[in-house]
mmCIF file of C-alpha atoms in Angstrom:
data_model
loop_
_atom_site.group_PDB
_atom_site.id
_atom_site.type_symbol
_atom_site.label_atom_id
_atom_site.label_comp_id
_atom_site.label_asym_id
_atom_site.label_seq_id
_atom_site.Cartn_x
_atom_site.Cartn_y
_atom_site.Cartn_z
ATOM 1 C CA MET A 26 47.222 -53.627 -54.839
ATOM 2 C CA ARG A 27 43.668 -54.094 -52.154
ATOM 3 C CA ALA A 28 41.722 -50.984 -51.772
ATOM 4 C CA LEU A 29 41.549 -49.848 -49.077
ATOM 5 C CA PRO A 30 38.670 -50.910 -46.322
ATOM 6 C CA THR A 31 35.460 -48.261 -46.384
ATOM 7 C CA THR A 32 35.573 -46.611 -43.030
ATOM 8 C CA ASN A 33 34.374 -43.547 -41.510
ATOM 9 C CA ALA A 34 36.461 -40.853 -42.130
ATOM 10 C CA ASN A 35 36.426 -42.665 -46.186
ATOM 11 C CA PRO A 36 32.593 -43.750 -45.951
ATOM 12 C CA PRO A 37 30.858 -44.767 -48.813
ATOM 13 C CA ALA A 38 29.181 -41.934 -50.894
ATOM 14 C CA ALA A 39 26.217 -43.079 -49.915
ATOM 15 C CA VAL A 40 26.800 -42.726 -45.948
ATOM 16 C CA ALA A 41 28.043 -39.853 -46.255
ATOM 17 C CA SER A 42 25.283 -38.407 -48.362
ATOM 18 C CA ALA A 43 23.316 -39.453 -45.780
ATOM 19 C CA ARG A 44 25.232 -38.210 -42.956
ATOM 20 C CA LYS A 45 25.075 -34.675 -44.436
ATOM 21 C CA ALA A 46 21.114 -34.784 -44.564
ATOM 22 C CA VAL A 47 21.078 -35.328 -41.576
ATOM 23 C CA VAL A 48 23.480 -33.069 -40.173
ATOM 24 C CA GLU A 49 21.365 -30.213 -42.258
ATOM 25 C CA ALA A 50 18.247 -31.691 -40.148
ATOM 26 C CA ASP A 51 15.929 -30.281 -37.386
ATOM 27 C CA GLY A 52 15.156 -33.710 -36.580
ATOM 28 C CA VAL A 53 14.720 -36.910 -37.983
ATOM 29 C CA TRP A 54 11.574 -39.143 -38.798
ATOM 30 C CA ILE A 55 11.673 -42.941 -38.943
ATOM 31 C CA PHE A 56 9.124 -44.491 -40.692
ATOM 32 C CA SER A 57 9.834 -48.656 -40.856
ATOM 33 C CA PRO A 58 8.820 -52.067 -41.561
ATOM 34 C CA GLU A 59 8.305 -54.538 -38.953
ATOM 35 C CA TYR A 60 10.276 -57.543 -40.329
ATOM 36 C CA ASN A 61 10.261 -60.720 -37.643
ATOM 37 C CA TYR A 62 9.176 -57.964 -34.801
ATOM 38 C CA SER A 63 12.516 -56.269 -35.887
ATOM 39 C CA TYR A 64 13.336 -53.679 -38.344
ATOM 40 C CA PRO A 65 14.907 -54.563 -41.541
ATOM 41 C CA GLY A 66 18.465 -54.849 -41.749
ATOM 42 C CA VAL A 67 18.287 -52.519 -44.419
ATOM 43 C CA LEU A 68 17.871 -49.624 -41.745
ATOM 44 C CA LYS A 69 20.192 -50.918 -38.836
ATOM 45 C CA ASN A 70 22.979 -51.012 -41.649
ATOM 46 C CA LEU A 71 22.360 -47.222 -42.233
ATOM 47 C CA LEU A 72 22.244 -46.178 -38.184
ATOM 48 C CA ASP A 73 25.167 -48.151 -37.190
ATOM 49 C CA TRP A 74 26.738 -46.300 -39.751
ATOM 50 C CA LEU A 75 24.956 -42.927 -38.768
ATOM 51 C CA SER A 76 26.004 -43.395 -35.107
ATOM 52 C CA ARG A 77 30.100 -43.761 -36.006
ATOM 53 C CA PRO A 78 32.073 -41.476 -34.656
ATOM 54 C CA LEU A 79 33.215 -38.882 -37.273
ATOM 55 C CA GLU A 80 36.365 -39.142 -36.733
ATOM 56 C CA PRO A 81 38.459 -42.068 -35.659
ATOM 57 C CA PHE A 82 40.490 -40.497 -32.688
ATOM 58 C CA PRO A 83 39.107 -40.134 -29.600
ATOM 59 C CA ALA A 84 37.001 -42.854 -30.826
ATOM 60 C CA GLU A 85 33.972 -41.083 -28.052
ATOM 61 C CA SER A 86 33.784 -38.558 -31.209
ATOM 62 C CA ALA A 87 30.290 -37.287 -31.470
ATOM 63 C CA SER A 88 28.707 -38.895 -34.483
ATOM 64 C CA VAL A 89 25.688 -37.402 -36.749
ATOM 65 C CA MET A 90 22.720 -38.485 -34.713
ATOM 66 C CA VAL A 91 24.175 -37.777 -30.786
ATOM 67 C CA GLY A 92 21.628 -34.817 -29.805
ATOM 68 C CA LYS A 93 19.438 -35.717 -32.948
ATOM 69 C CA LYS A 94 15.651 -35.018 -31.580
ATOM 70 C CA VAL A 95 13.682 -38.249 -33.659
ATOM 71 C CA ALA A 96 10.356 -39.531 -34.170
ATOM 72 C CA LEU A 97 9.458 -42.965 -34.339
ATOM 73 C CA SER A 98 6.548 -45.126 -36.420
ATOM 74 C CA ALA A 99 5.850 -48.432 -37.897
ATOM 75 C CA ALA A 100 4.196 -50.010 -39.854
ATOM 76 C CA ALA A 101 3.648 -53.916 -39.722
ATOM 77 C CA GLY A 102 0.594 -56.687 -39.664
ATOM 78 C CA GLN A 103 -1.181 -57.387 -35.497
ATOM 79 C CA SER A 104 1.634 -55.909 -33.555
ATOM 80 C CA ALA A 105 1.675 -52.933 -35.586
ATOM 81 C CA GLY A 106 5.306 -52.565 -35.346
ATOM 82 C CA ALA A 107 5.344 -53.105 -31.322
ATOM 83 C CA GLY A 108 8.544 -55.082 -32.065
ATOM 84 C CA THR A 109 10.068 -52.015 -34.929
ATOM 85 C CA LEU A 110 9.693 -49.599 -31.996
ATOM 86 C CA ALA A 111 10.418 -51.226 -29.345
ATOM 87 C CA LYS A 112 13.896 -52.113 -30.841
ATOM 88 C CA LEU A 113 14.427 -48.598 -32.810
ATOM 89 C CA ASN A 114 14.055 -46.981 -28.938
ATOM 90 C CA GLU A 115 16.839 -49.533 -27.535
ATOM 91 C CA VAL A 116 19.508 -48.252 -30.186
ATOM 92 C CA LEU A 117 18.660 -44.937 -30.784
ATOM 93 C CA GLY A 118 18.443 -44.095 -26.945
ATOM 94 C CA PHE A 119 21.957 -46.045 -26.920
ATOM 95 C CA GLY A 120 23.115 -43.933 -29.776
ATOM 96 C CA LYS A 121 21.959 -40.560 -27.414
ATOM 97 C CA THR A 122 19.269 -39.470 -29.644
ATOM 98 C CA GLU A 123 16.822 -37.300 -28.500
ATOM 99 C CA LEU A 124 13.511 -39.267 -28.965
ATOM 100 C CA LEU A 125 9.757 -38.358 -29.443
ATOM 101 C CA PRO A 126 8.336 -40.098 -25.893
ATOM 102 C CA THR A 127 7.047 -43.648 -26.339
ATOM 103 C CA ASP A 128 3.573 -42.874 -26.145
ATOM 104 C CA LYS A 129 3.589 -40.471 -28.766
ATOM 105 C CA GLN A 130 5.179 -42.649 -31.399
ATOM 106 C CA VAL A 131 2.833 -44.813 -33.906
ATOM 107 C CA GLY A 132 2.392 -48.438 -34.660
ATOM 108 C CA VAL A 133 0.326 -48.844 -37.870
ATOM 109 C CA ALA A 134 -1.714 -52.035 -37.847
ATOM 110 C CA LEU A 135 -1.489 -52.786 -41.822
ATOM 111 C CA ALA A 136 -5.025 -55.476 -43.374
ATOM 112 C CA PRO A 137 -4.407 -59.043 -43.844
ATOM 113 C CA GLU A 138 -5.515 -57.524 -47.578
ATOM 114 C CA VAL A 139 -3.336 -54.877 -48.554
ATOM 115 C CA TRP A 140 0.051 -56.412 -48.083
ATOM 116 C CA GLY A 141 0.108 -57.347 -51.740
ATOM 117 C CA THR A 142 -0.625 -54.545 -52.784
ATOM 118 C CA GLY A 143 2.574 -52.252 -52.018
ATOM 119 C CA LYS A 144 0.232 -49.419 -51.471
ATOM 120 C CA LEU A 145 0.369 -48.354 -47.610
ATOM 121 C CA THR A 146 -3.056 -47.642 -46.658
ATOM 122 C CA LEU A 147 -3.928 -45.928 -43.707
ATOM 123 C CA SER A 148 -7.025 -45.695 -41.809
ATOM 124 C CA ASP A 149 -9.099 -42.372 -40.552
ATOM 125 C CA GLU A 150 -7.553 -43.000 -37.342
ATOM 126 C CA ASP A 151 -4.084 -44.018 -37.981
ATOM 127 C CA GLU A 152 -4.347 -40.463 -39.887
ATOM 128 C CA ALA A 153 -5.014 -38.954 -37.117
ATOM 129 C CA CYS A 154 -2.707 -40.374 -34.806
ATOM 130 C CA LEU A 155 -0.112 -39.929 -37.024
ATOM 131 C CA ALA A 156 -0.806 -36.101 -37.628
ATOM 132 C CA ALA A 157 -0.913 -35.962 -34.067
ATOM 133 C CA GLU A 158 2.558 -37.549 -34.168
ATOM 134 C CA ALA A 159 3.840 -35.019 -36.233
ATOM 135 C CA ASP A 160 2.472 -32.601 -34.252
ATOM 136 C CA ALA A 161 4.376 -34.049 -30.973
ATOM 137 C CA PHE A 162 8.164 -33.956 -33.112
ATOM 138 C CA LEU A 163 7.473 -30.358 -34.477
ATOM 139 C CA ALA A 164 6.943 -29.070 -30.971
ATOM 140 C CA LEU A 165 9.788 -31.520 -29.933
ATOM 141 C CA VAL A 166 11.819 -30.246 -32.718
ATOM 142 C CA ALA A 167 10.739 -26.503 -31.231
ATOM 143 C CA LYS A 168 12.170 -26.817 -28.171
#
């Protein structure tokens, strides 16, 4: 006997848990590393699951992300996450979320010496920019 395929109506437990967390949240802040001028595949997989309609019919039924307020940040090398932010804005805009404006999104440029440490080391300027993004995001969520 073959196992039934996983569907939107019968997602894996981790997906159901993520959907529940998003539904209960006032907003979602995604802070992603950048790989090859994009975001990681595991994040894409999560966003794909979150963007799927909750009910199989009609196919246009809402996902947990529709209308959700979202802030975006990225960390990378010299690009400061520009590729990640651009692609996330594209996919989440398509998914009908309410995105924090791009001029409020923060990309952090990591110094080469921190790459092997496993620690996110922020400059005072990065911390100030992220604090300003947090304030802007809280204002968006409060609207």
